[in-house]
Amino acid sequence: DAKTTQPNSMESNEEEPVHLPCNHSTISGTDYIHWYRQLPSQGPEYVIHGLTSNVNNRMASLAIAEDRKSSTLILHRATLRDAAVYYCILRETGNQFYFGTGTSLTVIP
Amino acid sequence: DTEVTQTPKHLVMGMTNKKSLKCEQHMGHRAMYWYKQKAKKPPELMFVYSYEKLSINESVPSRFSPECPNSSLLNLHLHALQPEDSALYLCASRGRSETQYFGPGTRLLVL
């Protein structure tokens, strides 16, 4: 069973904010929420992670629901270079990372 | 240097061949990973090494044999593979932080 669920695809206009949702209803108290993105023909690239509180970094923001059963990755101003598959991942206690199905983001000029 | 390198970039092998994939990192990371990624699917965890010891094996068939000769190097030995094993094989490493660093992958085709 998938540990996280995401929409298959989303579109955004360039320079507009993008909100990418993820459901993780079976998350346990110690699981970290990670987001990675993968451009064509490349390995995944780290975007952001969090445990309970909202997080910001230079790439994006992560909003985590109070019950932790869902989260949203926010790209504040989408650029053409942000077109990629975005994966929501749970990092369980230890070293296991389980990728969700991913959302393919298309950015429209 | 935050680079994870993987060789070869591409590999074509027959079902009776034996080949190896190589992954290297020089960031001092003590956790290293192998993932398998089929086209248009997410990466699937195969193996995790922690401090050079195999800590996780996600029920991977024995025709895949991982090896961690030292803290910088991770190998995946392949033997008697099936055409359905054709995929992108990704290596990653992680240090004390939460961040995993991925290599570009080896694209494997089994004929």
Short mmCIF file of C-alpha atoms in Angstrom, two decimals:
data_model
loop_
_atom_site.label_atom_id
_atom_site.label_comp_id
_atom_site.label_asym_id
_atom_site.label_seq_id
_atom_site.Cartn_x
_atom_site.Cartn_y
_atom_site.Cartn_z
CA ASP A 1 0.00 0.00 0.00
CA ALA A 2 1.21 3.49 -0.85
CA LYS A 3 2.29 5.44 2.20
CA THR A 4 1.66 8.78 0.49
CA THR A 5 -0.79 9.77 -2.23
CA GLN A 6 -0.40 12.67 -4.63
CA PRO A 7 -2.25 13.93 -7.72
CA ASN A 8 -0.74 12.55 -10.90
CA SER A 9 -0.25 15.91 -12.53
CA MET A 10 -0.69 19.64 -12.03
CA GLU A 11 -0.20 22.75 -14.13
CA SER A 12 0.90 26.21 -13.16
CA ASN A 13 1.50 29.46 -14.96
CA GLU A 14 5.00 30.84 -14.83
CA GLU A 15 5.62 33.32 -11.99
CA GLU A 16 2.52 32.06 -10.13
CA PRO A 17 2.59 30.17 -6.80
CA VAL A 18 2.09 26.40 -6.87
CA HIS A 19 0.63 24.28 -4.10
CA LEU A 20 1.40 20.57 -4.39
CA PRO A 21 -0.66 18.44 -1.97
CA CYS A 22 0.23 15.11 -0.36
CA ASN A 23 -1.84 12.81 1.85
CA HIS A 24 -0.13 10.55 4.36
CA SER A 25 -2.94 9.40 6.61
CA THR A 26 -0.98 6.48 8.12
CA ILE A 27 2.01 8.59 9.18
CA SER A 28 3.49 7.73 12.56
CA GLY A 29 4.70 10.24 15.12
CA THR A 30 8.36 9.84 14.23
CA ASP A 31 8.11 9.85 10.42
CA TYR A 32 9.69 12.81 8.67
CA ILE A 33 7.98 14.27 5.60
CA HIS A 34 10.33 14.86 2.70
CA TRP A 35 9.90 16.33 -0.76
CA TYR A 36 12.23 15.59 -3.64
CA ARG A 37 11.94 16.46 -7.29
CA GLN A 38 13.22 14.69 -10.36
CA LEU A 39 13.97 16.35 -13.65
CA PRO A 40 14.05 14.22 -16.80
CA SER A 41 17.10 11.95 -17.05
CA GLN A 42 18.37 12.96 -13.59
CA GLY A 43 18.36 11.51 -10.11
CA PRO A 44 15.97 12.95 -7.53
CA GLU A 45 16.98 16.21 -5.86
CA TYR A 46 16.18 17.21 -2.27
CA VAL A 47 13.70 20.07 -1.89
CA ILE A 48 12.62 20.29 1.75
CA HIS A 49 11.65 18.25 4.79
CA GLY A 50 9.81 18.67 8.07
CA LEU A 51 8.45 16.84 11.08
CA THR A 52 5.69 18.89 12.70
CA SER A 53 6.23 22.59 12.04
CA ASN A 54 6.04 24.46 8.76
CA VAL A 55 9.41 24.93 7.09
CA ASN A 56 10.89 27.41 4.65
CA ASN A 57 14.06 27.29 2.61
CA ARG A 58 15.38 29.01 -0.47
CA MET A 59 13.62 26.55 -2.79
CA ALA A 60 10.18 26.16 -1.25
CA SER A 61 7.94 26.09 1.81
CA LEU A 62 6.39 23.06 3.46
CA ALA A 63 3.07 23.38 5.22
CA ILE A 64 2.19 20.45 7.49
CA ALA A 65 -1.34 19.90 8.73
CA GLU A 66 -1.85 19.95 12.48
CA ASP A 67 -2.76 16.23 12.52
CA ARG A 68 0.18 15.54 10.17
CA LYS A 69 -2.02 13.48 7.85
CA SER A 70 -1.33 15.81 4.94
CA SER A 71 1.20 18.34 3.77
CA THR A 72 1.60 20.87 0.98
CA LEU A 73 4.73 21.87 -0.89
CA ILE A 74 4.59 25.51 -1.93
CA LEU A 75 6.69 26.93 -4.74
CA HIS A 76 6.28 30.66 -4.39
CA ARG A 77 6.93 31.65 -8.02
CA ALA A 78 7.07 28.82 -10.51
CA THR A 79 9.69 29.02 -13.23
CA LEU A 80 10.16 26.84 -16.28
CA ARG A 81 13.06 25.16 -14.48
CA ASP A 82 10.63 23.95 -11.80
CA ALA A 83 8.93 21.59 -14.27
CA ALA A 84 9.63 18.16 -12.79
CA VAL A 85 8.07 15.23 -10.97
CA TYR A 86 7.66 16.10 -7.28
CA TYR A 87 7.71 13.24 -4.81
CA CYS A 88 6.32 13.32 -1.28
CA ILE A 89 8.21 10.82 0.86
CA LEU A 90 8.01 9.50 4.39
CA ARG A 91 11.28 8.78 6.12
CA GLU A 92 10.54 6.16 8.75
CA THR A 93 12.61 5.61 11.86
CA GLY A 94 15.94 4.44 10.59
CA ASN A 95 17.03 4.88 7.04
CA GLN A 96 13.99 3.87 5.00
CA PHE A 97 12.62 6.40 2.49
CA TYR A 98 9.38 5.46 0.74
CA PHE A 99 8.50 7.50 -2.32
CA GLY A 100 4.93 8.44 -3.16
CA THR A 101 3.56 8.18 -6.68
CA GLY A 102 4.68 11.71 -7.56
CA THR A 103 3.07 14.75 -9.17
CA SER A 104 4.24 15.81 -12.61
CA LEU A 105 4.32 19.60 -12.62
CA THR A 106 3.96 21.43 -15.92
CA VAL A 107 4.83 25.14 -15.93
CA ILE A 108 3.16 27.14 -18.67
CA PRO A 109 5.04 30.17 -20.00
CA ASP B 1 31.57 18.20 -2.88
CA THR B 2 28.00 16.90 -2.77
CA GLU B 3 28.32 14.54 -5.70
CA VAL B 4 27.35 10.91 -5.93
CA THR B 5 28.81 9.26 -9.02
CA GLN B 6 27.53 6.13 -10.70
CA THR B 7 29.13 4.02 -13.39
CA PRO B 8 28.37 2.99 -16.00
CA LYS B 9 25.73 5.44 -17.24
CA HIS B 10 24.23 2.80 -19.52
CA LEU B 11 24.48 -0.98 -19.51
CA VAL B 12 23.11 -3.61 -21.86
CA MET B 13 23.41 -7.22 -20.72
CA GLY B 14 22.12 -10.63 -21.65
CA MET B 15 20.25 -12.85 -19.22
CA THR B 16 23.31 -15.05 -18.68
CA ASN B 17 25.79 -12.22 -18.07
CA LYS B 18 27.32 -11.07 -14.82
CA LYS B 19 27.84 -7.34 -14.43
CA SER B 20 28.30 -4.81 -11.64
CA LEU B 21 27.07 -1.28 -11.00
CA LYS B 22 29.27 1.06 -9.03
CA CYS B 23 28.41 4.03 -6.82
CA GLU B 24 30.87 6.36 -5.08
CA GLN B 25 30.60 9.31 -2.70
CA HIS B 26 33.24 11.27 -0.82
CA MET B 27 31.03 13.19 1.58
CA GLY B 28 31.72 10.90 4.53
CA HIS B 29 28.15 9.63 4.48
CA ARG B 30 27.61 6.37 6.34
CA ALA B 31 24.24 5.41 4.87
CA MET B 32 24.07 4.35 1.21
CA TYR B 33 21.07 3.21 -0.80
CA TRP B 34 20.13 1.37 -3.97
CA TYR B 35 16.80 2.16 -5.62
CA LYS B 36 15.18 0.75 -8.76
CA GLN B 37 13.05 3.02 -10.94
CA LYS B 38 10.88 1.79 -13.79
CA ALA B 39 9.72 4.24 -16.45
CA LYS B 40 7.16 6.77 -15.18
CA LYS B 41 7.18 5.19 -11.70
CA PRO B 42 8.69 6.37 -8.41
CA PRO B 43 11.98 4.97 -7.15
CA GLU B 44 11.60 1.78 -5.13
CA LEU B 45 13.95 1.11 -2.25
CA MET B 46 16.05 -2.04 -2.71
CA PHE B 47 18.87 -2.01 -0.17
CA VAL B 48 20.25 0.21 2.58
CA TYR B 49 23.76 0.02 4.00
CA SER B 50 24.52 1.68 7.30
CA TYR B 51 28.14 1.89 8.42
CA GLU B 52 29.05 -0.59 5.68
CA LYS B 53 26.61 -3.21 6.93
CA LEU B 54 23.45 -4.22 5.11
CA SER B 55 20.61 -2.94 7.26
CA ILE B 56 17.62 -3.17 4.93
CA ASN B 57 16.82 -5.59 2.11
CA GLU B 58 13.38 -4.94 0.67
CA SER B 59 12.81 -8.58 -0.37
CA VAL B 60 14.95 -8.15 -3.46
CA PRO B 61 15.61 -11.31 -5.56
CA SER B 62 18.99 -12.92 -5.03
CA ARG B 63 20.05 -12.18 -8.61
CA PHE B 64 20.80 -8.70 -7.19
CA SER B 65 23.71 -8.80 -4.75
CA PRO B 66 24.84 -5.61 -3.02
CA GLU B 67 28.28 -5.01 -1.60
CA CYS B 68 29.79 -2.16 0.39
CA PRO B 69 33.60 -2.61 0.32
CA ASN B 70 34.27 0.63 2.19
CA SER B 71 32.48 3.74 3.40
CA SER B 72 32.75 5.51 0.04
CA LEU B 73 31.84 2.73 -2.33
CA LEU B 74 28.69 0.74 -3.04
CA ASN B 75 28.36 -1.98 -5.66
CA LEU B 76 25.40 -3.86 -7.05
CA HIS B 77 26.31 -7.19 -8.61
CA LEU B 78 23.91 -8.49 -11.24
CA HIS B 79 23.59 -12.10 -12.35
CA ALA B 80 20.99 -13.97 -14.40
CA LEU B 81 18.72 -10.97 -14.70
CA GLN B 82 15.36 -11.01 -16.45
CA PRO B 83 14.10 -8.51 -19.05
CA GLU B 84 11.70 -7.11 -16.42
CA ASP B 85 14.75 -6.00 -14.42
CA SER B 86 15.43 -3.35 -17.05
CA ALA B 87 15.20 -0.03 -15.23
CA LEU B 88 17.11 2.98 -13.94
CA TYR B 89 19.17 2.03 -10.89
CA LEU B 90 19.78 4.90 -8.54
CA CYS B 91 22.31 5.17 -5.75
CA ALA B 92 21.99 7.65 -2.90
CA SER B 93 23.85 8.53 0.27
CA ARG B 94 22.92 10.28 3.50
CA GLY B 95 24.97 11.71 6.32
CA ARG B 96 23.79 13.01 9.68
CA SER B 97 21.28 15.38 8.09
CA GLU B 98 17.95 14.35 6.60
CA THR B 99 19.11 15.01 3.04
CA GLN B 100 19.70 12.16 0.63
CA TYR B 101 22.01 12.86 -2.29
CA PHE B 102 21.28 10.90 -5.45
CA GLY B 103 23.51 9.93 -8.30
CA PRO B 104 22.36 10.24 -11.92
CA GLY B 105 21.63 6.54 -12.16
CA THR B 106 22.60 3.63 -14.40
CA ARG B 107 20.13 2.81 -17.13
CA LEU B 108 20.06 -0.99 -17.47
CA LEU B 109 18.64 -2.94 -20.38
CA VAL B 110 18.40 -6.73 -20.07
CA LEU B 111 17.98 -8.57 -23.35
#
